[in-house]
GROMACS .gro file of N, CA and C in nm:
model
  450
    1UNK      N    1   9.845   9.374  13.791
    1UNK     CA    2   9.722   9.312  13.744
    1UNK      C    3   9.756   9.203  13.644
    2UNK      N    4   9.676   9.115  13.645
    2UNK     CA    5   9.715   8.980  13.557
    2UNK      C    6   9.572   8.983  13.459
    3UNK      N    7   9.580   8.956  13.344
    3UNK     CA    8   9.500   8.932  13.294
    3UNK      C    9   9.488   8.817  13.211
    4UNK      N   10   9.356   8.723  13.241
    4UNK     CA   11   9.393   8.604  13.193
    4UNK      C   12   9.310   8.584  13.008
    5UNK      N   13   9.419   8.457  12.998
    5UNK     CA   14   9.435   8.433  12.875
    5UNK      C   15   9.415   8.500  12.793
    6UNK      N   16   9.512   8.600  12.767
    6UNK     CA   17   9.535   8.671  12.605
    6UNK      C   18   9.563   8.632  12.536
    7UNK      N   19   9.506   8.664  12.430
    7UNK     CA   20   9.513   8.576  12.270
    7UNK      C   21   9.548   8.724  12.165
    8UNK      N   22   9.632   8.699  12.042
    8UNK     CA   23   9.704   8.778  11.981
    8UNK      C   24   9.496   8.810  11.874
    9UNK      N   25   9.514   8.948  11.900
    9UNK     CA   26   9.377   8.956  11.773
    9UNK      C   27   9.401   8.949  11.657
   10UNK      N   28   9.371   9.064  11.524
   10UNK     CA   29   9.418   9.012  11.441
   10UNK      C   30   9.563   9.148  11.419
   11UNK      N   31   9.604   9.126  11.294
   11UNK     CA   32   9.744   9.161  11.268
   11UNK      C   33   9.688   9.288  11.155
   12UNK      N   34   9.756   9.396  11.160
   12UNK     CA   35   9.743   9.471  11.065
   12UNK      C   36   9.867   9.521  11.018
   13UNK      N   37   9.879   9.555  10.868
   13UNK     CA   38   9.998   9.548  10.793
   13UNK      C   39   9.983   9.682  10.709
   14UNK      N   40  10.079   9.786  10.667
   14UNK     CA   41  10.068   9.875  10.614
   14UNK      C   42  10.139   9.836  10.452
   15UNK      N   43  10.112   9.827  10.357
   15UNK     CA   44  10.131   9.805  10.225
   15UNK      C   45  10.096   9.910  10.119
   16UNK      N   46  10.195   9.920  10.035
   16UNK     CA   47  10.228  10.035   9.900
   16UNK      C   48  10.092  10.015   9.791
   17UNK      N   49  10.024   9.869   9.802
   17UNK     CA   50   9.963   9.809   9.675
   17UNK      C   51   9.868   9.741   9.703
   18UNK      N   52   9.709   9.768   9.753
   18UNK     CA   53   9.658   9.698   9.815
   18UNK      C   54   9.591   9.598   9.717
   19UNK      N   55   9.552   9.601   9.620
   19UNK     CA   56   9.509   9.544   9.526
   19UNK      C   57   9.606   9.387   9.516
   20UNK      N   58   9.761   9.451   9.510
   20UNK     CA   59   9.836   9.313   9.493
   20UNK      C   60   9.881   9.234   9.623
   21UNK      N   61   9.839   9.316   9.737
   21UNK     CA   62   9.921   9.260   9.825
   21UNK      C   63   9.795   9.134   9.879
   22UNK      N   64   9.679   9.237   9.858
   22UNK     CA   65   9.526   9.139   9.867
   22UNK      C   66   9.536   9.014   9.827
   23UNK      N   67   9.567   9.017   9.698
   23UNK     CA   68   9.569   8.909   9.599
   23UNK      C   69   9.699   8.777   9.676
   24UNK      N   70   9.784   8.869   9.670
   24UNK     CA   71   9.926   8.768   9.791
   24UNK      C   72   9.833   8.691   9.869
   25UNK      N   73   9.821   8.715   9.967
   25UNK     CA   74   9.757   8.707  10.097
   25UNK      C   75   9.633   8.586  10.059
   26UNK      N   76   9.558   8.655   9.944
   26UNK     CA   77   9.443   8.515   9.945
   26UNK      C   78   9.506   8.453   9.879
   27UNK      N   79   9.607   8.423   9.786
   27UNK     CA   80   9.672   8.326   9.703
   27UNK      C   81   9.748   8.248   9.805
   28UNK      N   82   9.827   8.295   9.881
   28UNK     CA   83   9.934   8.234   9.939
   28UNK      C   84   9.842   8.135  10.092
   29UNK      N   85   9.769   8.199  10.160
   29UNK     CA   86   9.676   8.207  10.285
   29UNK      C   87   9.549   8.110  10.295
   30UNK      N   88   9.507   8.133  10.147
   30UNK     CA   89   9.328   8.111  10.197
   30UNK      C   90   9.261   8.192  10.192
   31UNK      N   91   9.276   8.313  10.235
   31UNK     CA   92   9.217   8.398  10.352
   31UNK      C   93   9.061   8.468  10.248
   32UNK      N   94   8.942   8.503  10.299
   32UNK     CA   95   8.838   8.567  10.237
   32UNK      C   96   8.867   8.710  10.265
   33UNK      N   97   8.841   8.781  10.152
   33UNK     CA   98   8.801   8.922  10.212
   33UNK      C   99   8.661   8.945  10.293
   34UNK      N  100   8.668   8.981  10.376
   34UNK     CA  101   8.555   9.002  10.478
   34UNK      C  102   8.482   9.129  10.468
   35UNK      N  103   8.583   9.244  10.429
   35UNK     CA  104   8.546   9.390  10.363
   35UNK      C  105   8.648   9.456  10.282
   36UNK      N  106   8.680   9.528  10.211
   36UNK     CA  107   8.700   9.642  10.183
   36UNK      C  108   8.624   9.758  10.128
   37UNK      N  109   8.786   9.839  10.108
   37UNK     CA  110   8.743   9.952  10.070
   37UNK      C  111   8.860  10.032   9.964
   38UNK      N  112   8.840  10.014   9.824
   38UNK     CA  113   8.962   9.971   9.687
   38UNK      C  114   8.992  10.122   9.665
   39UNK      N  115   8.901  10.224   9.689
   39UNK     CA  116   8.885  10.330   9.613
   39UNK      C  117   8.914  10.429   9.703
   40UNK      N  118   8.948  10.573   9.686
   40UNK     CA  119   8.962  10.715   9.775
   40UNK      C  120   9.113  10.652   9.839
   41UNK      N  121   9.089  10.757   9.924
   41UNK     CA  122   9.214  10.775  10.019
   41UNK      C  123   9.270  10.693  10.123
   42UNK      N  124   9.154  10.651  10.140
   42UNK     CA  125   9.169  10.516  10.330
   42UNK      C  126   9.128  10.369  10.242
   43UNK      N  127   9.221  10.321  10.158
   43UNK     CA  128   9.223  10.168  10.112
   43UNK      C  129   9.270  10.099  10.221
   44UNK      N  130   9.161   9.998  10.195
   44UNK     CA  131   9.205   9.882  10.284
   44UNK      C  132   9.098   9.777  10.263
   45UNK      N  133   9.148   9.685  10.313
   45UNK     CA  134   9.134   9.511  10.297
   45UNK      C  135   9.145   9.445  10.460
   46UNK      N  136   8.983   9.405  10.509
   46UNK     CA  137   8.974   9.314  10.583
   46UNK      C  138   8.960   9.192  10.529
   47UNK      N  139   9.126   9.099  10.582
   47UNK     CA  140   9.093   8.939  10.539
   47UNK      C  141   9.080   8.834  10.683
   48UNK      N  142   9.077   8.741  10.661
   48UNK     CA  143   8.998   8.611  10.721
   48UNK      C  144   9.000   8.510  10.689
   49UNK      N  145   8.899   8.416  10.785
   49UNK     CA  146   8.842   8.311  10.780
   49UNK      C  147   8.747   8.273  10.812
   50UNK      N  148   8.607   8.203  10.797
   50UNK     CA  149   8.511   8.159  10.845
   50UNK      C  150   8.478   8.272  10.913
   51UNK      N  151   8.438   8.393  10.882
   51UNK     CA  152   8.398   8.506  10.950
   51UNK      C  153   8.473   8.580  11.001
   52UNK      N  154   8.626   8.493  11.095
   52UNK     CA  155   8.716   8.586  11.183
   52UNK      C  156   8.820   8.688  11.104
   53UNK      N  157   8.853   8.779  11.134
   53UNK     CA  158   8.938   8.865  11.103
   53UNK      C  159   9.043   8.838  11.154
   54UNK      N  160   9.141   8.795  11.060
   54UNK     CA  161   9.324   8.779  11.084
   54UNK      C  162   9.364   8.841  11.056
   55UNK      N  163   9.366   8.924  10.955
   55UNK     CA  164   9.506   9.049  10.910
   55UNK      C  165   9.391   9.135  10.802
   56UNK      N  166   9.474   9.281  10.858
   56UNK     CA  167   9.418   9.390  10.770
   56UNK      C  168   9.510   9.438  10.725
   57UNK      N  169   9.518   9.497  10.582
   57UNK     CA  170   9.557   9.569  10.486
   57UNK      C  171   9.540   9.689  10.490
   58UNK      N  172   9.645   9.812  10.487
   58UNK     CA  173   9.574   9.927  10.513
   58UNK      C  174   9.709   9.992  10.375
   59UNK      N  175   9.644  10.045  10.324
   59UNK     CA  176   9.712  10.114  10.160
   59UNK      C  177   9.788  10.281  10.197
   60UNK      N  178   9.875  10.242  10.311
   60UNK     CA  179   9.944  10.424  10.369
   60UNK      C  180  10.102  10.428  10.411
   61UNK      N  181  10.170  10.306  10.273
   61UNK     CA  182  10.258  10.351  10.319
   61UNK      C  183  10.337  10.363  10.136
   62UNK      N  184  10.497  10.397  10.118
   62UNK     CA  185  10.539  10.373  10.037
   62UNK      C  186  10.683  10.263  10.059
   63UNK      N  187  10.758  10.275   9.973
   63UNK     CA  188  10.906  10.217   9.961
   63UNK      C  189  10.887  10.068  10.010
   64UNK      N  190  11.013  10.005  10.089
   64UNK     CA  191  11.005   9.834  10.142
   64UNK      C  192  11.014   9.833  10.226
   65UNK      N  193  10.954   9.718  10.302
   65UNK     CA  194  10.972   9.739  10.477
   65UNK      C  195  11.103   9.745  10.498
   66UNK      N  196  11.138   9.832  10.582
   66UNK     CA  197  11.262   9.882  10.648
   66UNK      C  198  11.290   9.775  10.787
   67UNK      N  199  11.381   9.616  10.741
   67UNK     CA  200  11.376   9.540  10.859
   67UNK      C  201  11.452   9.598  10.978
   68UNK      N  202  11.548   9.718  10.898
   68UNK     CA  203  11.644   9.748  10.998
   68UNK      C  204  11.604   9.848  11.090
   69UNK      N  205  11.465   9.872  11.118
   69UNK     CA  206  11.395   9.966  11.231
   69UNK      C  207  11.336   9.924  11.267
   70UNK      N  208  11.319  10.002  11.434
   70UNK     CA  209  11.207   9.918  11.561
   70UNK      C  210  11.069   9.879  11.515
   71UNK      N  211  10.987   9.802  11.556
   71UNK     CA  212  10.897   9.722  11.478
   71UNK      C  213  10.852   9.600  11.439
   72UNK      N  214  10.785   9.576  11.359
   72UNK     CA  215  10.777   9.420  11.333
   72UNK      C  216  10.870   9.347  11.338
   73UNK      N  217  10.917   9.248  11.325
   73UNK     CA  218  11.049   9.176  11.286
   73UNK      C  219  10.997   9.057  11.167
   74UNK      N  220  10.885   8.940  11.251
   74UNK     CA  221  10.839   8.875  11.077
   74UNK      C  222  10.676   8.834  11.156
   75UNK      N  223  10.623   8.854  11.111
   75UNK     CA  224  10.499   8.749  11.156
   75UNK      C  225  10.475   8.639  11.078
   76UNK      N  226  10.403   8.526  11.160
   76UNK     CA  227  10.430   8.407  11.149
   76UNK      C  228  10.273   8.337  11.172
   77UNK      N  229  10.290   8.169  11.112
   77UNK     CA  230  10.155   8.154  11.051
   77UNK      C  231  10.174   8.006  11.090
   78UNK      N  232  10.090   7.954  11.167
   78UNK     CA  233  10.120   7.767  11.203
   78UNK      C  234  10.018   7.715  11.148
   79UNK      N  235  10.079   7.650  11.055
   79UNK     CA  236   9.973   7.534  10.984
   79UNK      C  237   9.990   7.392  11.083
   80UNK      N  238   9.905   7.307  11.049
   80UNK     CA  239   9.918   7.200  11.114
   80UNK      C  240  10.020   7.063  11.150
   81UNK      N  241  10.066   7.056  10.968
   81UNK     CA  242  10.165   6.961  10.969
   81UNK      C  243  10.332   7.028  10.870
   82UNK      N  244  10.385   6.945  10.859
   82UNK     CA  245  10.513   6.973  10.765
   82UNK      C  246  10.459   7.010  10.624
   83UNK      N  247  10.362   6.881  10.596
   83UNK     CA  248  10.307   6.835  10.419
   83UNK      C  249  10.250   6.993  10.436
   84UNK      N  250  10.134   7.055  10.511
   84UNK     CA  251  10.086   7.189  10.462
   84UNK      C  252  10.176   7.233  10.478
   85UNK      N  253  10.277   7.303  10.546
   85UNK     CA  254  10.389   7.388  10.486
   85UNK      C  255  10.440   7.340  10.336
   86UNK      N  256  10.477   7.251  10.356
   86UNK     CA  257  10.499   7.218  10.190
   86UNK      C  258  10.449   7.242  10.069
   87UNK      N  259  10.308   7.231  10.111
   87UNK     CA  260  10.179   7.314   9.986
   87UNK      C  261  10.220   7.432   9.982
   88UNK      N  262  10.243   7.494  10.040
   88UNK     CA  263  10.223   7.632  10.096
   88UNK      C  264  10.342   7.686  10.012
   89UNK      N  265  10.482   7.585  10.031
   89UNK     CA  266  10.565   7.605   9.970
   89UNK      C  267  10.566   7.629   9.811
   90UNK      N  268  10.505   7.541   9.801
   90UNK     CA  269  10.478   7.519   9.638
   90UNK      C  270  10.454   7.670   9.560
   91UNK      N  271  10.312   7.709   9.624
   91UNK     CA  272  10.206   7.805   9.593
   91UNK      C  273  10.322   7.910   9.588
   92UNK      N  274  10.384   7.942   9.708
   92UNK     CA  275  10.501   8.042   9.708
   92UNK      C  276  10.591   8.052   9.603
   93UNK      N  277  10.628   7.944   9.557
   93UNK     CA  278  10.721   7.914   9.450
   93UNK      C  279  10.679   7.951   9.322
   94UNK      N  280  10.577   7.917   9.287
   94UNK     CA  281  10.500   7.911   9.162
   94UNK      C  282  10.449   8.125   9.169
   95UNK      N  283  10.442   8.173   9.294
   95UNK     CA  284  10.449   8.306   9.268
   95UNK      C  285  10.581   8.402   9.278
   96UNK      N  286  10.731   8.310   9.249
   96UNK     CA  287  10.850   8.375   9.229
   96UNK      C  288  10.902   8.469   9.353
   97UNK      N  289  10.823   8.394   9.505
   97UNK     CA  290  10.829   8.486   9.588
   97UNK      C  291  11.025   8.479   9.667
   98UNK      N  292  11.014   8.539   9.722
   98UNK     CA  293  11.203   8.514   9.758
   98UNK      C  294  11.141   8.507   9.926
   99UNK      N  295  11.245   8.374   9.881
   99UNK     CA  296  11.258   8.300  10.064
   99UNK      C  297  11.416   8.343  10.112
  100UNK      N  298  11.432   8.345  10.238
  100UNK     CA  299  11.531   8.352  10.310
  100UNK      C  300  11.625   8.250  10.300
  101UNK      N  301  11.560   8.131  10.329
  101UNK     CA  302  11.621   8.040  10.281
  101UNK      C  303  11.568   7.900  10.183
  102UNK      N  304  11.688   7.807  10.178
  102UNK     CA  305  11.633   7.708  10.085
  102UNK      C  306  11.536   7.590  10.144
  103UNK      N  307  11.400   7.629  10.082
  103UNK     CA  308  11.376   7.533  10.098
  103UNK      C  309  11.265   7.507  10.319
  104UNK      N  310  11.210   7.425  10.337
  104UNK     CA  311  11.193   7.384  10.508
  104UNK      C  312  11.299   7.377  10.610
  105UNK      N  313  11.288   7.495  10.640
  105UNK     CA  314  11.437   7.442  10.781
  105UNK      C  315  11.384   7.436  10.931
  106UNK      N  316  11.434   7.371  11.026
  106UNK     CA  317  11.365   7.372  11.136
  106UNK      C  318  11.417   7.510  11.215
  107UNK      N  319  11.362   7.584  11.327
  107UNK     CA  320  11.371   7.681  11.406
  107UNK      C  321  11.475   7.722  11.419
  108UNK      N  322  11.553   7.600  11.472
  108UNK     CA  323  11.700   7.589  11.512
  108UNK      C  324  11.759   7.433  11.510
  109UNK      N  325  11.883   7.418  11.603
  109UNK     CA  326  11.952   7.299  11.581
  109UNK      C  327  11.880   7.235  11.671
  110UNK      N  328  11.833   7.094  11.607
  110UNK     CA  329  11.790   6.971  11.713
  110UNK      C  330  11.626   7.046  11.720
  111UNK      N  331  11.549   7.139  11.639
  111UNK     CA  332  11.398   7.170  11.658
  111UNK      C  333  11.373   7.078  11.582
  112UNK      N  334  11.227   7.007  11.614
  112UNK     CA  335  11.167   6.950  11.536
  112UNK      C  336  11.040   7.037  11.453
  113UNK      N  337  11.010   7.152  11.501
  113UNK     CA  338  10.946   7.238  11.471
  113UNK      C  339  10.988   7.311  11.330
  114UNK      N  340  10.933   7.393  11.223
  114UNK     CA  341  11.030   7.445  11.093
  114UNK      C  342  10.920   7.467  11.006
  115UNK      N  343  10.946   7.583  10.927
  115UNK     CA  344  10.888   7.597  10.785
  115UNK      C  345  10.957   7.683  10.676
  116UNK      N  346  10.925   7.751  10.641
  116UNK     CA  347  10.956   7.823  10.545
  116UNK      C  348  10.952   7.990  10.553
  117UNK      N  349  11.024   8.075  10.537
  117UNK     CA  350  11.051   8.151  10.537
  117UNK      C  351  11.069   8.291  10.410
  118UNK      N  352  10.994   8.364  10.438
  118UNK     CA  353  11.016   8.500  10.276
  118UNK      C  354  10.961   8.606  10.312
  119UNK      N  355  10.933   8.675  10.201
  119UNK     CA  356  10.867   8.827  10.247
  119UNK      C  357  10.773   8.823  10.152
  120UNK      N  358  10.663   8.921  10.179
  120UNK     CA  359  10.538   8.943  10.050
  120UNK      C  360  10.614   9.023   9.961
  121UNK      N  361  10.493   9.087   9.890
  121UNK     CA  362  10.534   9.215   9.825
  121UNK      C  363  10.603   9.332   9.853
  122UNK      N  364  10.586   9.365   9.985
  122UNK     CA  365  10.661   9.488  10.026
  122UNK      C  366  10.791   9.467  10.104
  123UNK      N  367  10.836   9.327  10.122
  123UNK     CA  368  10.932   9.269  10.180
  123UNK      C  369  10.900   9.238  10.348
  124UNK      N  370  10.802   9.274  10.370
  124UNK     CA  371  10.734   9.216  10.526
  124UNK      C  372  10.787   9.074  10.523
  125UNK      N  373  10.876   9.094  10.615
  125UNK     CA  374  10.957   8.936  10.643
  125UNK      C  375  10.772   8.822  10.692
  126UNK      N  376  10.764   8.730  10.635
  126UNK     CA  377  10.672   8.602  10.677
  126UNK      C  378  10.758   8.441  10.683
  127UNK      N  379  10.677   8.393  10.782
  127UNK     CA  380  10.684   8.247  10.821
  127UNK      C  381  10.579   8.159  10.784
  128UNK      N  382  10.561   8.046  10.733
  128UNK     CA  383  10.518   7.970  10.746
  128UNK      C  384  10.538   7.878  10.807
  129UNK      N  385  10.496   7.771  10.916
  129UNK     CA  386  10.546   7.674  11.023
  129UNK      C  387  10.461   7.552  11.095
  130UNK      N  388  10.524   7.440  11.110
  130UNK     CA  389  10.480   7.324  11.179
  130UNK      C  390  10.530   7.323  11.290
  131UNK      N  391  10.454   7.265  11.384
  131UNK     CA  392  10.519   7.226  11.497
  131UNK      C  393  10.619   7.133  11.538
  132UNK      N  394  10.609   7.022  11.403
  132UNK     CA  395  10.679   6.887  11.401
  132UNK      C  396  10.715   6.894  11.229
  133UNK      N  397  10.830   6.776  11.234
  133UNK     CA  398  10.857   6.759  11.092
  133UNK      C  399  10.959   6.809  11.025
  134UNK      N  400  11.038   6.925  11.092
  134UNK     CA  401  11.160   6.964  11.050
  134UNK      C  402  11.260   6.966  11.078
  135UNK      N  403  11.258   6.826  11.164
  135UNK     CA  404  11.384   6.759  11.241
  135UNK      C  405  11.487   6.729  11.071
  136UNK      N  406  11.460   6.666  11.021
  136UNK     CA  407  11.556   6.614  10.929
  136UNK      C  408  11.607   6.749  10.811
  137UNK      N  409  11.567   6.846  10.852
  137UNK     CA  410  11.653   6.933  10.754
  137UNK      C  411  11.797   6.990  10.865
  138UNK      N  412  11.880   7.063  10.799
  138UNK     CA  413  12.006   7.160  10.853
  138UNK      C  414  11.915   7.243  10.940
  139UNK      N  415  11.962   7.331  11.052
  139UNK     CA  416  11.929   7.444  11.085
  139UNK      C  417  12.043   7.548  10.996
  140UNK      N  418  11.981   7.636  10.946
  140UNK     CA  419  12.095   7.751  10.897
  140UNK      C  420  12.123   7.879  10.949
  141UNK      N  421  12.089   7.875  11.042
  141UNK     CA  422  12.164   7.978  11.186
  141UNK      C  423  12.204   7.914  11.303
  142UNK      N  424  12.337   7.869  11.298
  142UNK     CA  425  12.370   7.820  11.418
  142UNK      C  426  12.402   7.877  11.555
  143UNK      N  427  12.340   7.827  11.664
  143UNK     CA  428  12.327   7.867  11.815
  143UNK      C  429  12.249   8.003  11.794
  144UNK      N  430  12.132   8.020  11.743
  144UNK     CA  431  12.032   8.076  11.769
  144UNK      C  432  11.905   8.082  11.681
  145UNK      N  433  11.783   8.150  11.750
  145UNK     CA  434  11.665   8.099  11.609
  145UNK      C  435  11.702   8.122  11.508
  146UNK      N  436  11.617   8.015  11.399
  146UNK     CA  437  11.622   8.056  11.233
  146UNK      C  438  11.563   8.208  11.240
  147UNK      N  439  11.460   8.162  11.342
  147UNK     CA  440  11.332   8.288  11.312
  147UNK      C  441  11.388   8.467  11.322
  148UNK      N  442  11.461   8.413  11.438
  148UNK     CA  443  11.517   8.543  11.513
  148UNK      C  444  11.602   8.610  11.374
  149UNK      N  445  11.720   8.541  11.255
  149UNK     CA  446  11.801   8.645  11.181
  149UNK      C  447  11.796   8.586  11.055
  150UNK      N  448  11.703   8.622  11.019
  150UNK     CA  449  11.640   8.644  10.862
  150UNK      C  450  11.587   8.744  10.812
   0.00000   0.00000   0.00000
């Protein structure tokens, strides 16, 4: 069976701190809270945009994401141009967040595609990314994605 055009819904994330990871997320993102729920046992945080639901927050786990088990690997976020990754960069910076690497790198060698790379609060590997514009940096994984070993 084929089913046509699937589109990714939204993303849900398990986090130690929902209060701070909330705060990440609309600082770093944009994003509105659409609902929660701060208090009892089942915390969680629906965020967004213009009504839609992109990523939920759910407050049930402890310790750091464990990259080295089956699972997520990084989720990833396409802004439009290089310059918004660059904002984006900034905002990141100014919250002491730790990137993978230095700085905009493109995908790989010869991509013109590239952004930036780190983890939130709980170490959930994230991307930020253009489609164009990151021809003129290094790639810093050579002969395979940036994305793929970070």
């Amino acid at each position: 069976m084929t089913t046509p055009a699937l589109q990714t819904g939204h993303v849900a994330l398990n986090v130690t701190d929902l209060a701070r990871s909330t705060a990440f997320y609309r600082q770093v993102f944009g994003f509105d809270t659409l609902a929660e729920q701060t208090d009892g046992e089942r915390r969680f945080a629906f965020l967004g945009r213009d009504g839609s639901l992109v990523l939920t927050l759910w407050q049930q786990s402890g310790g750091v994401f464990p990259a080295d088990r089956p699972g997520l690997h990084h989720l990833s976020f396409q802004v439009p141009d290089i310059e918004a990754v660059r904002r984006h960069e900034a905002v990141l910076r100014d919250l002491g967040v730790r990137f993978a690497y230095d700085g905009v790198v493109p995908h790989g060698e010869g991509a013109s595609s590239g952004g930036v790379f780190f983890s939130d609060p709980d170490g959930i590997r994230l991307e930020i990314y253009a489609p164009t514009g990151a021809e003129t940096a290094a790639a810093p994984v050579q002969g395979a994605p940036t994305c793929g070993f970070f």
